[in-house]
Short mmCIF file of C-alpha atoms and ligand atoms in Angstrom, two decimals:
data_model
loop_
_atom_site.label_atom_id
_atom_site.label_comp_id
_atom_site.label_asym_id
_atom_site.label_seq_id
_atom_site.Cartn_x
_atom_site.Cartn_y
_atom_site.Cartn_z
CA MET E 16 80.12 27.84 0.62
CA LYS E 17 77.00 25.79 -0.73
CA LYS E 18 73.65 27.71 -0.29
CA ASP E 19 70.96 26.21 1.67
CA VAL E 20 67.66 25.69 0.12
CA ASP E 21 64.42 23.71 1.14
CA ILE E 22 64.11 20.89 -1.48
CA LEU E 23 66.80 19.67 -4.20
CA ILE E 24 65.66 17.41 -6.71
CA LEU E 25 68.53 15.39 -8.37
CA GLY E 26 68.95 13.55 -11.56
CA GLY E 27 66.35 12.28 -13.87
CA LEU E 28 65.04 13.85 -17.08
CA ILE E 29 63.71 17.32 -16.37
CA VAL E 30 60.90 17.99 -19.10
CA THR E 31 60.40 22.10 -18.13
CA MET E 32 57.43 22.42 -20.78
CA ASP E 33 59.02 25.99 -20.92
CA GLN E 34 58.53 28.04 -24.44
CA ASP E 35 61.97 26.49 -25.69
CA GLU E 36 60.64 22.93 -24.60
CA THR E 37 64.07 22.61 -22.89
CA ILE E 38 64.70 19.37 -21.39
CA HIS E 39 67.81 18.54 -18.96
CA GLN E 40 69.44 15.04 -19.14
CA GLU E 41 70.77 14.27 -15.74
CA GLY E 42 69.24 17.31 -14.31
CA ALA E 43 68.46 19.04 -11.04
CA VAL E 44 65.56 21.34 -9.82
CA VAL E 45 66.32 23.63 -6.87
CA ILE E 46 63.07 24.78 -4.66
CA SER E 47 63.12 27.16 -1.83
CA ASP E 48 60.64 29.61 -0.33
CA GLY E 49 57.74 27.95 -2.47
CA LYS E 50 59.65 28.83 -5.71
CA ILE E 51 61.75 27.13 -8.28
CA ILE E 52 64.87 28.97 -7.83
CA GLU E 53 67.22 27.14 -10.42
CA LEU E 54 67.24 24.35 -12.92
CA GLY E 55 70.27 22.56 -14.58
CA SER E 56 72.65 20.01 -14.61
CA LYS E 57 72.77 17.64 -11.46
CA GLU E 58 76.55 17.94 -11.30
CA THR E 59 76.42 21.89 -11.30
CA ILE E 60 73.60 22.36 -8.84
CA ARG E 61 74.97 19.66 -6.67
CA GLY E 62 78.17 21.55 -6.41
CA GLU E 63 76.11 25.01 -5.39
CA TYR E 64 73.30 24.09 -3.08
CA ARG E 65 72.46 21.93 -0.23
CA GLY E 66 68.89 20.69 0.12
CA HIS E 67 67.10 20.55 3.50
CA THR E 68 65.27 17.69 1.64
CA GLU E 69 67.09 15.90 -1.12
CA ILE E 70 65.03 13.87 -3.78
CA ASP E 71 66.85 11.25 -5.66
CA ALA E 72 65.09 11.57 -9.08
CA THR E 73 67.46 9.07 -11.16
CA GLY E 74 65.36 6.86 -13.74
CA CYS E 75 62.37 9.67 -13.29
CA VAL E 76 60.93 12.25 -15.33
CA VAL E 77 60.53 15.46 -13.39
CA MET E 78 57.76 17.77 -14.99
CA PRO E 79 55.45 20.52 -14.04
CA GLY E 80 52.28 19.44 -11.75
CA LEU E 81 49.14 18.57 -14.25
CA ILE E 82 46.37 20.60 -14.25
CA ASN E 83 42.79 19.60 -14.26
CA VAL E 84 41.17 22.52 -15.46
CA HIS E 85 37.40 21.21 -14.88
CA THR E 86 35.87 18.96 -12.65
CA HIS E 87 33.26 18.71 -9.78
CA SER E 88 35.46 17.04 -7.04
CA PRO E 89 32.95 16.30 -4.18
CA MET E 90 31.11 13.79 -7.04
CA THR E 91 33.59 11.33 -6.25
CA ILE E 92 31.09 10.10 -3.57
CA PHE E 93 28.82 9.51 -6.84
CA ARG E 94 31.29 7.52 -8.26
CA GLY E 95 29.57 4.44 -10.15
CA LEU E 96 26.15 5.29 -9.00
CA ALA E 97 24.62 5.78 -12.09
CA ASP E 98 26.54 4.73 -15.55
CA ASP E 99 25.73 4.12 -19.05
CA LEU E 100 22.70 6.68 -19.45
CA PRO E 101 22.06 9.62 -21.54
CA LEU E 102 23.18 13.19 -20.42
CA MET E 103 19.65 14.56 -19.86
CA THR E 104 18.36 11.28 -18.07
CA TRP E 105 21.78 10.95 -16.06
CA LEU E 106 21.48 14.47 -14.62
CA THR E 107 17.90 14.87 -14.19
CA GLU E 108 16.90 11.50 -12.83
CA HIS E 109 20.23 10.59 -11.15
CA ILE E 110 22.60 13.15 -10.07
CA PHE E 111 20.15 16.13 -9.51
CA PRO E 112 18.03 13.89 -7.49
CA ALA E 113 20.93 12.41 -5.62
CA GLU E 114 22.32 16.28 -5.15
CA LYS E 115 19.47 17.17 -3.18
CA LYS E 116 20.89 15.04 -0.27
CA ILE E 117 24.30 16.89 -0.28
CA THR E 118 25.40 18.84 2.57
CA ARG E 119 28.44 20.68 3.61
CA ASP E 120 30.37 17.94 5.31
CA ILE E 121 29.54 15.57 2.42
CA VAL E 122 31.27 18.09 0.18
CA TYR E 123 34.15 18.55 2.38
CA LYS E 124 34.82 14.94 2.58
CA GLY E 125 34.08 14.25 -0.90
CA THR E 126 36.58 16.73 -1.95
CA LEU E 127 39.26 15.34 0.41
CA LEU E 128 39.08 12.20 -1.59
CA ALA E 129 39.22 13.73 -5.03
CA CYS E 130 42.34 15.47 -3.65
CA ALA E 131 43.86 12.39 -2.47
CA GLU E 132 43.29 10.79 -5.93
CA MET E 133 44.65 13.91 -8.03
CA ILE E 134 47.57 14.07 -5.83
CA LEU E 135 48.68 10.59 -6.06
CA GLY E 136 48.11 11.00 -9.86
CA GLY E 137 50.42 14.00 -9.99
CA THR E 138 47.82 16.62 -10.47
CA THR E 139 48.46 19.85 -8.57
CA THR E 140 46.13 22.10 -9.57
CA PHE E 141 42.29 21.98 -10.25
CA VAL E 142 39.43 23.95 -11.37
CA ASP E 143 36.32 22.93 -9.41
CA MET E 144 32.68 23.80 -9.89
CA TYR E 145 30.20 22.59 -7.16
CA LEU E 146 27.46 23.44 -4.48
CA PHE E 147 29.07 24.37 -1.33
CA ALA E 148 32.36 25.56 -2.85
CA ASP E 149 33.53 26.99 0.47
CA GLN E 150 34.09 23.47 1.78
CA VAL E 151 35.85 22.58 -1.62
CA ALA E 152 38.33 25.25 -0.98
CA LEU E 153 38.71 24.42 2.72
CA ALA E 154 39.29 20.77 1.75
CA ALA E 155 41.69 21.76 -1.28
CA LYS E 156 43.66 23.82 1.36
CA LYS E 157 43.51 21.13 3.82
CA ALA E 158 45.32 18.67 1.27
CA GLY E 159 47.90 21.20 0.20
CA MET E 160 46.39 21.33 -3.52
CA ARG E 161 46.10 24.68 -5.85
CA ALA E 162 42.33 25.35 -6.50
CA MET E 163 40.26 27.40 -8.38
CA VAL E 164 37.00 26.95 -7.22
CA GLY E 165 33.24 28.35 -7.67
CA GLU E 166 29.81 27.98 -6.36
CA VAL E 167 27.58 26.58 -9.12
CA LEU E 168 24.84 28.83 -9.87
CA TYR E 169 21.37 28.32 -11.74
CA ASP E 170 17.96 29.45 -11.69
CA PHE E 171 16.30 27.03 -9.10
CA PRO E 172 16.83 27.04 -5.44
CA SER E 173 20.23 25.65 -4.08
CA PRO E 174 20.84 23.42 -1.03
CA ASN E 175 23.53 25.65 -0.24
CA HIS E 176 22.60 29.42 -0.54
CA GLY E 177 18.80 29.13 -1.36
CA PRO E 178 17.54 31.67 -4.14
CA PRO E 179 19.72 32.34 -7.30
CA GLU E 180 20.56 36.09 -5.95
CA LYS E 181 21.91 34.60 -2.91
CA GLY E 182 24.16 32.61 -5.03
CA LEU E 183 25.81 35.95 -6.34
CA GLU E 184 26.34 37.44 -2.83
CA PHE E 185 27.85 33.81 -1.76
CA THR E 186 30.42 34.05 -4.55
CA GLU E 187 30.99 37.59 -3.66
CA ASN E 188 32.25 36.75 -0.54
CA LEU E 189 33.89 33.80 -1.10
CA ILE E 190 36.19 35.79 -3.78
CA GLY E 191 36.76 38.05 -0.98
CA GLU E 192 37.55 35.28 1.61
CA TRP E 193 40.35 33.80 -0.42
CA SER E 194 41.58 36.69 -2.40
CA LYS E 195 45.02 36.67 -0.58
CA ASP E 196 45.50 32.95 -0.49
CA GLU E 197 48.35 31.35 -2.23
CA LEU E 198 46.65 28.25 -3.07
CA ILE E 199 43.06 28.98 -3.46
CA SER E 200 41.27 31.25 -6.08
CA VAL E 201 37.67 31.73 -6.82
CA ALA E 202 35.99 32.18 -10.15
CA VAL E 203 32.13 32.80 -11.36
CA GLN E 204 30.68 29.47 -12.41
CA PRO E 205 27.00 29.62 -13.83
CA HIS E 206 25.94 26.10 -14.39
CA ALA E 207 25.07 26.25 -18.15
CA VAL E 208 22.77 28.43 -20.36
CA TYR E 209 20.11 26.08 -20.03
CA THR E 210 19.78 26.24 -16.44
CA CYS E 211 20.69 30.05 -16.20
CA SER E 212 18.50 32.81 -17.25
CA PRO E 213 19.84 35.71 -19.53
CA ASP E 214 19.62 38.03 -16.48
CA LEU E 215 21.56 35.58 -14.05
CA LEU E 216 24.24 35.20 -16.74
CA LYS E 217 24.94 38.76 -16.98
CA LYS E 218 25.05 39.37 -13.26
CA CYS E 219 27.52 36.41 -13.20
CA HIS E 220 29.31 38.27 -15.64
CA LYS E 221 29.41 41.71 -14.34
CA LEU E 222 30.87 39.96 -11.06
CA ALA E 223 33.56 38.03 -13.00
CA GLN E 224 34.64 41.62 -14.51
CA LYS E 225 34.30 43.48 -11.19
CA TYR E 226 36.98 41.18 -9.16
CA GLU E 227 38.89 40.34 -12.87
CA THR E 228 38.27 36.59 -12.12
CA LEU E 229 37.20 34.00 -14.74
CA PHE E 230 33.69 33.23 -15.86
CA ILE E 231 33.35 29.51 -16.39
CA ILE E 232 30.22 27.77 -17.74
CA HIS E 233 29.22 24.39 -19.54
CA LEU E 234 28.66 25.25 -23.09
CA SER E 235 27.31 23.21 -26.31
CA GLU E 236 27.88 20.19 -24.40
CA ASN E 237 25.41 18.07 -26.46
CA ASP E 238 22.43 18.32 -29.15
CA ASP E 239 19.70 18.36 -26.60
CA GLU E 240 21.36 21.65 -25.00
CA VAL E 241 21.78 23.09 -28.79
CA LYS E 242 18.32 22.33 -29.40
CA GLN E 243 16.77 23.68 -26.43
CA VAL E 244 18.73 26.90 -26.51
CA LYS E 245 17.86 27.26 -30.37
CA GLU E 246 14.15 26.68 -29.13
CA ARG E 247 14.33 29.42 -26.26
CA TYR E 248 16.48 31.93 -28.04
CA GLY E 249 16.91 31.22 -31.55
CA LYS E 250 20.53 30.94 -31.57
CA THR E 251 23.33 28.10 -30.74
CA PRO E 252 24.54 28.39 -27.09
CA VAL E 253 27.57 30.13 -28.37
CA GLU E 254 25.86 32.95 -30.11
CA HIS E 255 23.72 33.22 -27.07
CA VAL E 256 26.46 34.00 -24.59
CA GLU E 257 27.77 36.27 -27.69
CA SER E 258 24.52 38.16 -27.79
CA LEU E 259 24.73 38.73 -24.02
CA GLY E 260 28.39 40.25 -24.18
CA LEU E 261 29.78 37.45 -22.11
CA LEU E 262 32.51 36.29 -24.48
CA ASP E 263 36.11 37.53 -23.46
CA SER E 264 39.31 36.38 -22.61
CA LYS E 265 38.11 35.43 -19.02
CA PHE E 266 35.26 33.18 -20.49
CA ILE E 267 35.94 29.42 -20.33
CA GLY E 268 33.51 27.13 -21.94
CA VAL E 269 33.47 23.80 -20.64
CA HIS E 270 33.00 21.12 -23.34
CA CYS E 271 32.13 23.10 -26.53
CA VAL E 272 31.27 19.81 -28.13
CA ARG E 273 28.47 20.72 -30.66
CA LEU E 274 29.89 24.01 -32.54
CA THR E 275 29.36 25.46 -35.80
CA GLN E 276 32.12 27.13 -37.73
CA ARG E 277 30.63 30.67 -36.52
CA ASP E 278 30.76 29.36 -32.83
CA ILE E 279 34.25 28.68 -33.46
CA ASP E 280 35.01 32.42 -35.07
CA LEU E 281 32.96 33.86 -32.07
CA LEU E 282 35.21 32.08 -29.43
CA ALA E 283 38.48 32.69 -31.32
CA GLY E 284 37.54 36.06 -31.99
CA SER E 285 37.03 37.06 -28.59
CA SER E 286 40.16 35.42 -27.14
CA ALA E 287 37.55 32.79 -25.13
CA LYS E 288 39.04 29.52 -24.09
CA VAL E 289 37.83 26.00 -23.89
CA ALA E 290 37.89 23.30 -21.10
CA HIS E 291 37.89 19.87 -23.18
CA ASN E 292 36.69 16.61 -20.99
CA PRO E 293 37.16 13.62 -23.66
CA GLU E 294 36.43 10.99 -21.54
CA SER E 295 33.32 12.41 -19.72
CA ASN E 296 32.05 13.62 -23.63
CA MET E 297 32.57 9.85 -24.56
CA LYS E 298 30.60 8.29 -21.78
CA LEU E 299 27.66 10.51 -21.99
CA VAL E 300 28.00 10.19 -25.72
CA SER E 301 27.79 14.12 -25.94
CA GLY E 302 30.21 14.19 -28.98
CA ILE E 303 33.57 15.21 -29.70
CA CYS E 304 34.80 18.78 -29.23
CA PRO E 305 36.57 19.83 -32.46
CA VAL E 306 39.94 20.56 -30.76
CA PRO E 307 42.22 20.49 -33.87
CA LYS E 308 39.90 22.97 -35.46
CA LEU E 309 40.14 25.14 -32.21
CA LEU E 310 43.87 24.95 -31.98
CA GLN E 311 44.03 26.06 -35.47
CA LYS E 312 42.40 29.34 -34.72
CA GLU E 313 44.64 29.46 -31.87
CA ILE E 314 42.07 29.06 -29.00
CA VAL E 315 43.46 28.05 -25.97
CA VAL E 316 42.28 24.56 -24.84
CA GLY E 317 43.08 23.01 -21.48
CA LEU E 318 42.21 19.15 -20.63
CA GLY E 319 39.71 18.16 -17.63
CA THR E 320 38.15 15.15 -16.34
CA ASP E 321 34.94 16.28 -15.44
CA GLY E 322 33.28 14.83 -12.25
CA CYS E 323 33.68 11.38 -11.05
CA ALA E 324 30.30 10.54 -11.79
CA SER E 325 30.69 11.06 -15.46
CA ASN E 326 34.52 9.52 -15.98
CA ASN E 327 34.72 7.84 -13.51
CA ASP E 328 38.12 9.09 -12.20
CA LEU E 329 40.34 12.18 -11.93
CA ASP E 330 43.19 10.67 -13.63
CA MET E 331 44.77 13.21 -16.07
CA TRP E 332 46.87 10.37 -17.41
CA GLY E 333 43.90 8.64 -18.69
CA GLU E 334 42.80 11.73 -19.99
CA MET E 335 46.01 12.77 -21.84
CA ASP E 336 45.83 9.29 -23.52
CA THR E 337 42.17 9.33 -24.67
CA CYS E 338 42.41 12.85 -25.94
CA ALA E 339 45.24 12.14 -28.29
CA LYS E 340 43.57 8.99 -29.40
CA LEU E 341 39.98 10.31 -29.81
CA HIS E 342 41.06 13.25 -31.98
CA LYS E 343 42.89 11.00 -34.47
CA VAL E 344 40.06 8.66 -34.81
CA ALA E 345 37.67 11.85 -35.36
CA THR E 346 39.59 13.12 -37.96
CA GLY E 347 40.91 10.08 -39.56
CA ASP E 348 44.23 11.75 -39.14
CA PRO E 349 47.11 10.24 -37.15
CA THR E 350 49.05 13.32 -37.01
CA VAL E 351 46.57 15.43 -35.10
CA LEU E 352 47.33 16.13 -31.31
CA PRO E 353 50.79 14.69 -31.19
CA ALA E 354 51.76 13.67 -27.75
CA LYS E 355 53.90 16.64 -27.06
CA GLN E 356 50.74 18.97 -27.83
CA VAL E 357 48.72 17.04 -25.43
CA VAL E 358 51.14 17.10 -22.37
CA ARG E 359 51.15 20.70 -23.18
CA MET E 360 47.19 20.97 -22.59
CA ALA E 361 47.79 19.04 -19.43
CA THR E 362 50.32 21.79 -18.07
CA ILE E 363 51.15 25.22 -19.56
CA GLU E 364 48.13 25.48 -21.78
CA GLY E 365 45.71 24.75 -18.65
CA ALA E 366 47.67 27.58 -17.06
CA LYS E 367 47.15 29.55 -19.59
CA LEU E 368 43.31 29.03 -19.63
CA ILE E 369 43.07 29.93 -15.99
CA GLY E 370 45.32 33.00 -16.41
CA MET E 371 48.04 31.38 -14.23
CA GLU E 372 50.95 31.05 -16.75
CA GLU E 373 53.08 33.51 -15.05
CA LYS E 374 52.98 31.17 -12.17
CA ILE E 375 52.62 27.50 -13.09
CA GLY E 376 52.31 25.11 -16.13
CA SER E 377 56.32 24.94 -16.60
CA LEU E 378 59.53 24.43 -14.62
CA GLU E 379 61.11 27.68 -14.70
CA PRO E 380 63.06 29.97 -12.43
CA GLY E 381 60.68 32.38 -10.38
CA LYS E 382 57.44 30.14 -10.95
CA VAL E 383 56.00 28.61 -7.96
CA ALA E 384 56.91 24.87 -7.35
CA ASP E 385 54.20 22.71 -8.46
CA VAL E 386 56.45 19.53 -9.36
CA ILE E 387 56.04 16.18 -9.85
CA VAL E 388 58.67 13.17 -10.10
CA VAL E 389 56.92 10.23 -12.24
CA ASP E 390 59.08 7.14 -11.99
CA PHE E 391 60.18 5.61 -15.49
CA SER E 392 62.19 2.77 -14.21
CA LYS E 393 59.22 0.40 -15.12
CA PRO E 394 58.64 -2.26 -17.88
CA HIS E 395 55.82 -0.38 -19.31
CA LEU E 396 58.27 2.49 -19.73
CA THR E 397 61.10 0.98 -21.31
CA PRO E 398 62.96 1.62 -23.56
CA LEU E 399 62.66 5.43 -23.70
CA TYR E 400 63.13 7.07 -26.98
CA ASN E 401 60.62 9.96 -26.67
CA VAL E 402 59.61 11.41 -23.12
CA TYR E 403 56.19 12.86 -24.36
CA SER E 404 55.19 9.79 -26.10
CA HIS E 405 55.20 7.80 -23.01
CA LEU E 406 53.73 10.49 -20.88
CA VAL E 407 50.85 10.49 -23.09
CA TYR E 408 50.74 6.77 -24.38
CA ALA E 409 52.42 4.72 -21.46
CA ALA E 410 52.65 6.37 -18.21
CA SER E 411 49.97 6.08 -15.79
CA ALA E 412 48.83 7.98 -12.38
CA SER E 413 50.41 5.26 -10.42
CA ASP E 414 53.88 6.11 -11.81
CA VAL E 415 53.70 9.50 -9.87
CA LYS E 416 56.25 9.17 -7.07
CA VAL E 417 56.56 12.57 -5.80
CA SER E 418 54.39 15.55 -5.71
CA ILE E 419 55.54 19.11 -4.61
CA ILE E 420 53.09 21.76 -4.65
CA ASN E 421 53.81 25.04 -3.75
CA GLY E 422 57.14 24.21 -2.81
CA LYS E 423 55.93 21.48 -0.15
CA ILE E 424 56.02 18.03 -0.58
CA VAL E 425 52.45 16.70 -0.53
CA MET E 426 53.31 12.84 -1.50
CA ARG E 427 56.48 11.03 -1.49
CA ASP E 428 56.82 7.33 -2.46
CA ARG E 429 53.03 7.18 -3.11
CA GLN E 430 52.15 8.43 0.56
CA ILE E 431 50.05 11.57 1.12
CA ILE E 432 51.53 13.59 3.67
CA THR E 433 48.92 15.95 4.05
CA LEU E 434 46.08 13.51 4.57
CA ASN E 435 45.12 10.28 6.26
CA ILE E 436 43.88 8.44 3.19
CA GLU E 437 42.38 5.58 5.10
CA GLN E 438 40.24 7.87 7.09
CA VAL E 439 39.18 9.98 3.96
CA MET E 440 38.30 6.76 2.21
CA LYS E 441 36.30 5.19 5.29
CA ASP E 442 34.14 8.84 5.74
CA VAL E 443 33.23 8.55 1.85
CA ASN E 444 32.22 4.83 2.37
CA GLU E 445 30.07 5.79 5.15
CA ILE E 446 28.30 8.73 3.16
CA ALA E 447 27.83 6.28 0.37
CA ARG E 448 26.18 4.02 2.50
CA SER E 449 23.98 6.42 4.67
CA ILE E 450 22.90 8.77 2.05
CA ILE E 451 23.15 7.23 -1.55
CA ARG E 452 21.22 3.80 -0.98
CA PRO E 453 22.15 1.01 -3.50
CA GLU E 454 19.38 -0.59 -5.20
ZN1 LIG O 9 31.13 19.48 -15.95
#
């Protein structure tokens, strides 16, 4: 008698990303009640289970959904608005003024567009920092995506919550509202050390500790930042956060491009983690995060796209490709960041970064079912010698055929099930016309 389950994925190469890096040739994945029940050979599984939905993955790779550890998803509305500028000019003359026009509705609609793009590209979890984070959470929930959101906090008044103290209150309420949700969680996310006073940073840290959640901050993004922080506090940005007592295993430094050896030692010594965004760092010429050195010190490094205004897409495949190649050029060593390690950064290491490695990041029985099916029956993925090599250097977002999040199919055969994509794009085009006037 066969057992009835929700979803059976049958056939294909199952790349689990588990501790033993298990791969099943002609495998199968059993999904029920939102969880992965079993993995194994197609023949055995087919003999034991009957799926309410059955997905034929012949010629495909089945793997854990990708985890984008840092983005500002509503910034899809600024895609292509201001390019080819230095970070501080870009931020202060273009992005900050444009952001004054941001409303809750814009954030919601911009996030829906981001979710559509991410779902189509096989991203199943994203970590977001932005204004009106409540709307980011609602949009992610609507799209059926797993998200860790956070209201961006800084010393100046916010169009959302007004004065900085209110931002902490807003964050605390948001943590409470989503505390029992299966998909959405909330982190405390001060913008950067140059936009947040030591007092605000300490309050943020206290709040993160109170709710045992993450403290996420842009850190050491470029030379300007390091210079400003040194002038103000006589320390590097990492030394500064360390002196304030902020570094611990729930601290995520985003970027960490300009690091001294002492900075790296401080991060490693405190088990702090790093979100690496190579394309954004390249585009804004911020520099190159010394990822191989961080990995040598066993610092957990995840991969993110950053926001759409500085990338300009949310494509984790492009990010993996860039990441693997950038560090080879930077170090002059083609052996650094081999493909498998980069796939790990986009999956299980990303899960570790956000403290969700028990739940996501690999295909294992008992974990929640965040699974993608990537179609390898394509000229650019033929022949196949090494699956990790193709995933990093040859596959692209458009090869993702099916996306399952929390055991629910959110995209099948390139059709998003949770969103009306035509409407989502129409809404954002309208926003672009009415709010952000082109020159
Ligand atoms: Zn960012």
